Short mmCIF file of C-alpha atoms and ligand atoms in Angstrom, two decimals:
data_model
loop_
_atom_site.label_atom_id
_atom_site.label_comp_id
_atom_site.label_asym_id
_atom_site.label_seq_id
_atom_site.Cartn_x
_atom_site.Cartn_y
_atom_site.Cartn_z
CA UNK P 1 41.03 -7.94 -7.74
CA UNK P 2 40.52 -8.48 -4.09
CA UNK P 3 42.15 -11.84 -3.57
CA UNK P 4 45.02 -11.70 -1.13
CA UNK P 5 44.02 -8.30 0.23
CA UNK P 6 42.58 -8.63 3.69
CA UNK P 7 40.57 -5.43 3.86
CA UNK P 8 39.93 -4.07 0.39
CA UNK P 9 38.20 -0.71 0.00
CA UNK P 10 34.52 -1.64 -0.21
CA UNK P 11 32.82 1.73 0.11
CA UNK P 12 33.09 5.02 -1.67
CA UNK P 13 31.37 7.85 0.16
CA UNK P 14 30.45 11.20 -1.42
CA UNK P 15 29.89 14.22 0.80
CA UNK P 16 28.91 17.42 -0.99
CA UNK P 17 30.79 20.50 0.23
CA UNK P 18 28.81 23.36 1.79
CA UNK P 19 25.84 21.86 -0.01
CA UNK P 20 23.00 24.39 0.33
CA UNK P 21 25.39 27.32 -0.08
CA UNK P 22 26.99 25.70 -3.15
CA UNK P 23 23.59 25.20 -4.78
CA UNK P 24 22.76 28.86 -4.16
CA UNK P 25 26.11 29.88 -5.68
CA UNK P 26 25.43 27.60 -8.62
CA UNK P 27 22.03 29.24 -9.21
CA UNK P 28 23.20 32.82 -8.70
CA UNK P 29 26.55 33.85 -10.21
CA UNK P 30 26.63 36.98 -8.04
CA UNK P 31 27.12 34.77 -4.97
CA UNK P 32 30.15 32.91 -6.33
CA UNK P 33 33.41 33.52 -4.51
CA UNK P 34 31.51 35.39 -1.77
CA UNK P 35 30.87 34.50 1.87
CA UNK P 36 27.28 33.24 1.95
CA UNK P 37 25.16 31.95 4.81
CA UNK P 38 21.92 30.09 4.07
CA UNK P 39 19.29 30.94 6.69
CA UNK P 40 15.72 29.84 7.42
CA UNK P 41 14.71 33.53 7.55
CA UNK P 42 16.48 36.84 7.35
CA UNK P 43 16.83 37.85 10.97
CA UNK P 44 19.82 38.18 13.32
CA UNK P 45 18.26 35.85 15.84
CA UNK P 46 18.49 32.74 13.67
CA UNK P 47 21.34 30.32 12.86
CA UNK P 48 23.12 29.60 9.61
CA UNK P 49 21.96 26.26 8.19
CA UNK P 50 24.87 26.28 5.75
CA UNK P 51 27.92 28.43 5.04
CA UNK P 52 29.84 28.77 1.78
CA UNK P 53 33.51 27.83 1.79
CA UNK P 54 34.36 31.56 1.73
CA UNK P 55 32.23 32.15 4.86
CA UNK P 56 33.82 29.14 6.56
CA UNK P 57 37.23 30.86 6.30
CA UNK P 58 35.86 33.45 8.73
CA UNK P 59 34.71 30.74 11.12
CA UNK P 60 31.05 30.86 10.09
CA UNK P 61 29.55 27.38 9.99
CA UNK P 62 26.26 25.51 10.31
CA UNK P 63 24.74 26.54 13.63
CA UNK P 64 26.50 29.91 13.95
CA UNK P 65 24.11 32.62 15.17
CA UNK P 66 23.68 35.21 12.42
CA UNK P 67 24.27 38.03 14.92
CA UNK P 68 27.74 36.52 15.60
CA UNK P 69 28.32 35.53 11.98
CA UNK P 70 27.89 39.14 10.83
CA UNK P 71 30.49 40.23 13.38
CA UNK P 72 32.93 37.50 12.27
CA UNK P 73 32.50 38.22 8.57
CA UNK P 74 31.71 41.76 7.50
CA UNK P 75 30.48 41.16 3.96
CA UNK P 76 28.41 38.08 4.78
CA UNK P 77 25.50 37.62 2.36
CA UNK P 78 22.34 36.00 3.76
CA UNK P 79 20.27 33.83 1.45
CA UNK P 80 16.93 32.35 2.45
CA UNK P 81 16.84 28.56 2.13
CA UNK P 82 14.96 27.08 -0.86
CA UNK P 83 14.61 23.44 -0.04
CA UNK P 84 12.90 22.41 -3.27
CA UNK P 85 16.06 23.52 -5.13
CA UNK P 86 18.24 21.42 -2.85
CA UNK P 87 16.04 18.37 -3.44
CA UNK P 88 16.13 18.97 -7.19
CA UNK P 89 19.94 19.18 -7.16
CA UNK P 90 20.07 16.09 -4.95
CA UNK P 91 18.31 14.07 -7.67
CA UNK P 92 20.58 15.51 -10.35
CA UNK P 93 23.64 14.63 -8.27
CA UNK P 94 22.51 11.04 -7.64
CA UNK P 95 21.71 10.67 -11.34
CA UNK P 96 25.18 11.87 -12.31
CA UNK P 97 26.89 9.57 -9.79
CA UNK P 98 24.81 6.67 -11.14
CA UNK P 99 26.13 7.35 -14.64
CA UNK P 100 29.40 6.10 -13.17
CA UNK P 101 28.33 3.62 -10.49
CA UNK P 102 25.16 2.67 -8.54
CA UNK P 103 24.39 4.55 -5.33
CA UNK P 104 23.48 2.07 -2.58
CA UNK P 105 22.83 4.29 0.39
CA UNK P 106 21.53 7.85 0.54
CA UNK P 107 22.94 9.13 3.85
CA UNK P 108 21.19 12.50 3.67
CA UNK P 109 20.43 15.13 1.08
CA UNK P 110 24.17 15.67 0.53
CA UNK P 111 25.68 12.26 1.32
CA UNK P 112 25.71 9.14 -0.85
CA UNK P 113 27.42 5.78 -0.38
CA UNK P 114 28.44 3.27 -3.04
CA UNK P 115 29.26 -0.35 -2.22
CA UNK P 116 32.16 -1.31 -4.48
CA UNK P 117 31.93 -4.56 -6.44
CA UNK P 118 34.88 -6.93 -6.85
CA UNK P 119 36.18 -5.06 -9.87
CA UNK P 120 36.22 -1.73 -8.00
CA UNK P 121 37.34 -2.99 -4.61
CA UNK P 122 40.95 -1.92 -5.07
CA UNK P 123 42.54 1.47 -4.59
CA UNK P 124 43.39 2.41 -8.19
CA UNK P 125 39.89 1.54 -9.45
CA UNK P 126 38.14 3.20 -6.49
CA UNK P 127 40.25 6.36 -6.82
CA UNK P 128 39.55 6.47 -10.54
CA UNK P 129 35.82 6.17 -9.85
CA UNK P 130 36.07 8.94 -7.24
CA UNK P 131 37.80 11.26 -9.71
CA UNK P 132 35.26 10.52 -12.42
CA UNK P 133 32.36 11.25 -10.07
CA UNK P 134 33.93 14.54 -8.97
CA UNK P 135 34.57 15.59 -12.56
CA UNK P 136 31.09 14.50 -13.61
CA UNK P 137 29.44 16.61 -10.91
CA UNK P 138 31.43 19.70 -11.94
CA UNK P 139 30.82 19.20 -15.66
CA UNK P 140 27.25 17.92 -15.67
CA UNK P 141 25.60 19.28 -12.51
CA UNK P 142 27.44 22.55 -11.96
CA UNK P 143 30.84 24.13 -11.52
CA UNK P 144 30.04 25.02 -7.88
CA UNK P 145 29.09 21.44 -6.98
CA UNK P 146 32.22 20.08 -5.35
CA UNK P 147 32.41 17.13 -3.04
CA UNK P 148 34.77 15.26 -0.77
CA UNK P 149 35.10 11.56 -1.50
CA UNK P 150 36.19 8.97 1.03
CA UNK P 151 37.19 5.38 0.25
CA UNK P 152 37.58 2.68 2.91
CA UNK P 153 36.72 -0.92 3.85
CA UNK P 154 33.34 0.08 5.32
CA UNK P 155 30.83 2.88 5.04
CA UNK P 156 31.63 4.47 8.39
CA UNK P 157 35.35 4.65 7.65
CA UNK P 158 34.60 5.91 4.11
CA UNK P 159 32.46 8.68 5.58
CA UNK P 160 35.24 9.47 8.04
CA UNK P 161 37.66 9.58 5.08
CA UNK P 162 35.39 12.03 3.26
CA UNK P 163 35.63 14.35 6.28
CA UNK P 164 39.44 14.44 6.20
CA UNK P 165 39.81 17.02 3.43
CA UNK P 166 37.30 19.75 2.73
CA UNK P 167 36.53 21.08 0.29
CA UNK P 168 37.21 18.87 -2.73
CA UNK P 169 38.94 15.96 -0.97
CA UNK P 170 39.68 12.45 -2.21
CA UNK P 171 41.02 10.28 0.60
CA UNK P 172 41.55 6.60 1.27
CA UNK P 173 41.63 5.08 4.74
CA UNK P 174 43.41 1.73 4.95
CA UNK P 175 42.93 -0.38 8.01
CA UNK P 176 46.67 -0.89 8.36
CA UNK P 177 47.15 2.89 8.68
CA UNK P 178 45.01 3.04 11.82
CA UNK P 179 45.03 4.41 14.41
CA UNK P 180 47.79 6.78 13.21
CA UNK P 181 45.89 8.14 10.24
CA UNK P 182 43.04 9.43 12.42
CA UNK P 183 44.98 10.30 15.57
CA UNK P 184 44.61 14.03 14.97
CA UNK P 185 40.80 13.89 15.15
CA UNK P 186 38.84 14.90 18.23
CA UNK P 187 36.44 12.24 19.46
CA UNK P 188 33.49 14.46 18.53
CA UNK P 189 34.76 14.69 14.94
CA UNK P 190 33.69 11.08 14.54
CA UNK P 191 30.26 10.22 13.25
CA UNK P 192 28.29 8.62 16.10
CA UNK P 193 30.08 10.48 18.91
CA UNK P 194 28.03 13.45 19.96
CA UNK P 195 28.32 15.94 22.76
CA UNK P 196 26.59 13.51 25.13
CA UNK P 197 28.84 10.59 24.34
CA UNK P 198 32.13 12.43 24.79
CA UNK P 199 31.96 12.82 28.61
CA UNK P 200 30.96 9.17 28.94
CA UNK P 201 34.01 8.15 26.91
CA UNK P 202 36.26 10.34 29.07
CA UNK P 203 34.81 8.75 32.16
CA UNK P 204 35.89 5.38 30.76
CA UNK P 205 39.43 6.74 30.28
CA UNK P 206 39.05 7.33 26.51
CA UNK P 207 40.40 10.79 25.65
CA UNK P 208 41.76 10.40 22.13
CA UNK P 209 41.31 8.41 18.95
CA UNK P 210 44.25 6.22 19.99
CA UNK P 211 42.49 5.42 23.29
CA UNK P 212 39.31 4.64 21.41
CA UNK P 213 41.18 2.34 19.05
CA UNK P 214 42.64 0.36 21.96
CA UNK P 215 39.36 0.07 23.87
CA UNK P 216 37.95 -3.46 23.91
CA UNK P 217 34.37 -4.00 22.69
CA UNK P 218 33.16 -4.65 26.26
CA UNK P 219 34.24 -1.15 27.30
CA UNK P 220 32.43 0.48 24.36
CA UNK P 221 29.40 -1.71 25.11
CA UNK P 222 29.37 -0.22 28.61
CA UNK P 223 29.90 3.37 27.43
CA UNK P 224 27.06 3.08 24.91
CA UNK P 225 25.06 0.98 27.40
CA UNK P 226 24.25 -1.59 24.77
CA UNK P 227 24.96 -3.13 21.38
CA UNK P 228 25.49 0.34 19.91
CA UNK P 229 28.96 0.15 21.47
CA UNK P 230 29.68 -3.24 19.91
CA UNK P 231 28.57 -1.93 16.54
CA UNK P 232 30.76 1.13 16.92
CA UNK P 233 33.77 -1.05 17.80
CA UNK P 234 33.06 -3.29 14.84
CA UNK P 235 32.99 -0.51 12.26
CA UNK P 236 35.92 1.32 13.85
CA UNK P 237 37.99 -1.80 13.16
CA UNK P 238 36.84 -2.21 9.58
CA UNK P 239 33.82 -4.49 9.92
CA UNK P 240 30.96 -3.93 7.48
CA UNK P 241 27.49 -3.54 8.91
CA UNK P 242 25.99 -2.74 5.52
CA UNK P 243 26.77 -5.74 3.40
CA UNK P 244 23.39 -7.30 4.07
CA UNK P 245 21.60 -4.11 3.04
CA UNK P 246 23.40 -4.24 -0.28
CA UNK P 247 23.13 -7.92 -1.10
CA UNK P 248 19.45 -8.10 -0.20
CA UNK P 249 18.60 -5.49 -2.73
CA UNK P 250 15.59 -6.02 -4.97
CA UNK P 251 13.82 -4.01 -7.62
CA UNK P 252 10.11 -4.44 -8.15
CA UNK P 253 6.81 -2.88 -8.97
CA UNK P 254 3.23 -3.69 -8.14
CA UNK P 255 -0.01 -2.33 -9.47
CA UNK P 256 -3.72 -2.53 -8.72
CA UNK P 257 -5.51 -2.93 -12.03
CA UNK P 258 -8.39 -0.74 -13.11
CA UNK P 259 -11.53 -2.88 -13.62
CA UNK P 260 -11.35 -2.72 -17.43
CA UNK P 261 -7.87 -4.34 -17.44
CA UNK P 262 -8.58 -7.32 -15.20
CA UNK P 263 -9.21 -10.02 -17.80
CA UNK P 264 -6.14 -12.24 -18.23
CA UNK P 265 -4.93 -10.97 -21.65
CA UNK P 266 -4.91 -7.33 -20.46
CA UNK P 267 -3.52 -8.30 -17.07
CA UNK P 268 -0.70 -10.12 -18.87
CA UNK P 269 0.24 -6.90 -20.63
CA UNK P 270 0.29 -5.04 -17.33
CA UNK P 271 2.56 -7.74 -15.86
CA UNK P 272 4.96 -7.38 -18.80
CA UNK P 273 4.88 -3.63 -18.42
CA UNK P 274 5.71 -3.86 -14.70
CA UNK P 275 8.62 -6.14 -15.50
CA UNK P 276 9.95 -3.74 -18.15
CA UNK P 277 9.78 -0.88 -15.66
CA UNK P 278 11.62 -2.91 -13.03
CA UNK P 279 14.21 -4.04 -15.59
CA UNK P 280 14.80 -0.51 -16.74
CA UNK P 281 15.23 0.67 -13.16
CA UNK P 282 17.57 -2.24 -12.44
CA UNK P 283 19.76 -1.39 -15.43
CA UNK P 284 19.88 2.22 -14.35
CA UNK P 285 21.20 1.03 -10.98
CA UNK P 286 23.78 -1.08 -12.83
CA UNK P 287 22.57 -4.56 -11.95
CA UNK P 288 21.69 -7.93 -13.39
CA UNK P 289 19.08 -10.14 -11.74
CA UNK P 290 19.36 -13.82 -10.87
CA UNK P 291 15.79 -14.36 -9.67
CA UNK P 292 12.31 -13.19 -10.47
CA UNK P 293 9.04 -13.55 -8.65
CA UNK P 294 5.59 -12.77 -9.96
CA UNK P 295 2.52 -12.72 -7.78
CA UNK P 296 -1.10 -11.83 -8.36
CA UNK P 297 -4.23 -11.43 -6.32
CA UNK P 298 -7.51 -12.16 -8.00
CA UNK P 299 -10.79 -10.30 -7.55
CA UNK P 300 -12.04 -13.33 -5.60
CA UNK P 301 -9.03 -12.99 -3.21
CA UNK P 302 -7.19 -16.09 -4.49
CA UNK P 303 -3.44 -15.56 -4.65
CA UNK P 304 -0.88 -17.02 -7.00
CA UNK P 305 2.87 -16.77 -6.82
CA UNK P 306 5.76 -18.15 -8.88
CA UNK P 307 9.49 -17.84 -8.54
CA UNK P 308 12.40 -18.64 -10.85
CA UNK P 309 16.22 -18.57 -10.64
CA UNK P 310 18.36 -18.14 -13.74
CA UNK P 311 21.85 -17.08 -14.80
CA UNK P 312 22.30 -13.30 -14.28
CA UNK P 313 20.60 -11.18 -16.95
CA UNK P 314 19.61 -7.58 -17.40
CA UNK P 315 18.16 -7.44 -20.90
CA UNK P 316 14.43 -7.10 -21.32
CA UNK P 317 14.01 -9.89 -23.89
CA UNK P 318 15.55 -12.52 -21.65
CA UNK P 319 13.58 -11.32 -18.64
CA UNK P 320 10.31 -11.32 -20.60
CA UNK P 321 10.99 -14.90 -21.66
CA UNK P 322 11.44 -15.93 -18.00
CA UNK P 323 8.33 -14.02 -17.09
CA UNK P 324 6.11 -15.78 -19.63
CA UNK P 325 6.43 -19.12 -17.82
CA UNK P 326 5.97 -17.56 -14.39
CA UNK P 327 2.84 -15.74 -15.46
CA UNK P 328 1.28 -18.96 -16.82
CA UNK P 329 2.00 -20.68 -13.49
CA UNK P 330 0.35 -17.87 -11.55
CA UNK P 331 -2.73 -18.06 -13.77
CA UNK P 332 -2.89 -21.85 -13.43
CA UNK P 333 -2.74 -21.58 -9.64
CA UNK P 334 -5.65 -19.15 -9.57
CA UNK P 335 -7.93 -20.63 -12.22
CA UNK P 336 -7.55 -17.74 -14.67
CA UNK P 337 -9.87 -15.47 -12.75
CA UNK P 338 -10.04 -11.71 -13.11
CA UNK P 339 -6.80 -10.22 -11.76
CA UNK P 340 -6.90 -7.42 -9.21
CA UNK P 341 -3.26 -6.81 -8.31
CA UNK P 342 0.10 -7.83 -9.80
CA UNK P 343 3.60 -7.65 -8.31
CA UNK P 344 6.82 -8.31 -10.19
CA UNK P 345 10.15 -8.39 -8.34
CA UNK P 346 13.73 -8.96 -9.49
CA UNK P 347 16.03 -10.39 -6.81
CA UNK P 348 19.58 -11.60 -6.41
CA UNK P 349 20.93 -8.45 -8.01
CA UNK P 350 24.58 -8.30 -8.90
CA UNK P 351 26.53 -5.44 -10.34
CA UNK P 352 26.75 -5.48 -14.12
CA UNK P 353 29.55 -2.92 -14.25
CA UNK P 354 29.46 0.08 -16.49
CA UNK P 355 28.17 0.25 -20.08
CA UNK P 356 31.79 0.61 -21.31
CA UNK P 357 32.51 -2.72 -19.72
CA UNK P 358 29.67 -4.37 -21.61
CA UNK P 359 31.21 -3.26 -24.86
CA UNK P 360 34.31 -5.22 -23.98
CA UNK P 361 32.47 -8.52 -23.88
CA UNK P 362 32.24 -9.15 -27.64
CA UNK P 363 36.01 -8.75 -27.82
CA UNK P 364 36.36 -11.77 -25.55
CA UNK P 365 35.23 -13.90 -28.47
CA UNK P 366 32.53 -15.91 -26.70
CA UNK P 367 29.36 -15.96 -28.80
CA UNK P 368 27.24 -16.23 -25.63
CA UNK P 369 28.91 -13.23 -24.05
CA UNK P 370 28.72 -11.30 -27.30
CA UNK P 371 25.03 -12.06 -27.68
CA UNK P 372 24.30 -11.10 -24.10
CA UNK P 373 26.25 -7.87 -24.49
CA UNK P 374 24.37 -7.07 -27.70
CA UNK P 375 20.98 -7.61 -26.05
CA UNK P 376 22.00 -5.65 -22.96
CA UNK P 377 23.09 -2.79 -25.17
CA UNK P 378 19.78 -2.92 -27.00
CA UNK P 379 17.91 -2.68 -23.69
CA UNK P 380 20.15 0.19 -22.68
CA UNK P 381 19.44 2.01 -25.95
CA UNK P 382 15.71 1.54 -25.36
CA UNK P 383 16.08 2.99 -21.86
CA UNK P 384 17.94 5.96 -23.29
CA UNK P 385 15.34 6.56 -25.99
CA UNK P 386 12.50 6.35 -23.52
CA UNK P 387 14.40 8.69 -21.25
CA UNK P 388 14.97 11.17 -24.01
CA UNK P 389 11.68 11.07 -25.88
CA UNK P 390 9.22 10.06 -23.20
CA UNK P 391 7.88 6.89 -21.74
CA UNK P 392 6.94 4.12 -24.18
CA UNK P 393 8.58 5.75 -27.17
CA UNK P 394 10.06 2.29 -27.57
CA UNK P 395 8.46 -0.79 -26.05
CA UNK P 396 8.77 -4.51 -26.50
CA UNK P 397 5.99 -6.64 -27.89
CA UNK P 398 2.91 -4.45 -27.61
CA UNK P 399 1.60 -1.22 -28.98
CA UNK P 400 2.94 1.82 -27.12
CA UNK P 401 -0.44 3.58 -27.13
CA UNK P 402 -2.12 0.69 -25.43
CA UNK P 403 0.67 0.31 -22.90
CA UNK P 404 0.60 3.93 -21.88
CA UNK P 405 -2.93 3.59 -20.57
CA UNK P 406 -2.02 1.38 -17.64
CA UNK P 407 1.55 2.20 -16.91
CA UNK P 408 1.58 5.69 -15.44
CA UNK P 409 3.82 6.36 -12.47
CA UNK P 410 0.84 8.09 -10.87
CA UNK P 411 -0.60 4.71 -9.90
CA UNK P 412 -0.01 3.48 -6.38
CA UNK P 413 3.45 1.98 -6.23
CA UNK P 414 4.88 0.82 -2.96
CA UNK P 415 7.84 3.19 -3.17
CA UNK P 416 8.13 6.92 -3.71
CA UNK P 417 8.89 7.26 -7.42
CA UNK P 418 11.85 9.39 -8.36
CA UNK P 419 11.68 11.95 -11.14
CA UNK P 420 13.26 9.68 -13.76
CA UNK P 421 10.65 6.98 -13.36
CA UNK P 422 8.11 9.25 -14.95
CA UNK P 423 10.04 8.60 -18.13
CA UNK P 424 10.53 4.86 -17.80
MG1 MG S 501 28.29 17.92 3.33
#
């Protein structure tokens, strides 16, 4: 565990290698092992937006003019970009990573960050997770889908670590190995130092990573002309700017009811359905909740809201039991009027670890833990069945046919739904 270690690895960062080009090679076997440049259109006067690892050996990279790229690499194959494919693979990649561990931050279409919980915040566990993710991507998403994984005390250092070896890297940056470990990098190799920043750093006498490491926060504040410099200094030295993002995480759904479902019995079913959706999503992200809030707005504009804290749970039965009391309180506050809109949110999320871990609980011999593990597994099985056979194949406490009517993902949720939610 983390006790006694001052700066444990807290982030695992995944950076896909030559992403667009790798997806094209995955989709078309003829492109594998060949130098490929992905282009917005097939003309010499455009730039490569991605280059396969084979093309990179010739010096072709993102931004290289195609006219030049063809000179550098004789057999270069141009492929027109197909962004919908890259988005599709992005979702498949995130899904595969989340089979191993929740993704907390999507950096871009080909970058994902995971905040490591106490169990994973040590090098052997983090490296093991990194290897499993890499293997999972190759086996489940595609043999061309390689990535570089970086592990470090914060997200910025983890991203920097993922840049150290390409393709197919797995690197750890420890705070105690700095600045030596990164001394070979040019300032512009670092995320957050662009072409404009470099001359400003030089003007302040900062020419190398070692200089940057020694620079006091006040100097970086001046170079960045503001708090951006303080933030940069902070993350350079291992501080975490993301922790709040992670710990504040919530999962919730809200729904405006069609007029025929606004009487309280029907509205109650919708509320339960929203909770089950949120719970399913939460389990997929690998969390348990410690708090729930339920709110409703009535047709006459009255609002009701109720909130409850409880020991961490993820299983649907326990959450529905908590919900029942909250829903009654909301109805009491609002005089049991016709309900127009319902929101259900799970807060205080904490990592529940992997499904394998849950199976270990019964072995601990505690009947409470065993019971919780059994119910969590049941919820997980229901998620899997719904995933496999379609939404509401299995539901708790009300007829699936009736539930399906109000629970479509098409309805106006406050977030963009991802593909999987159509099956929840
Ligand atoms: Mg990349």
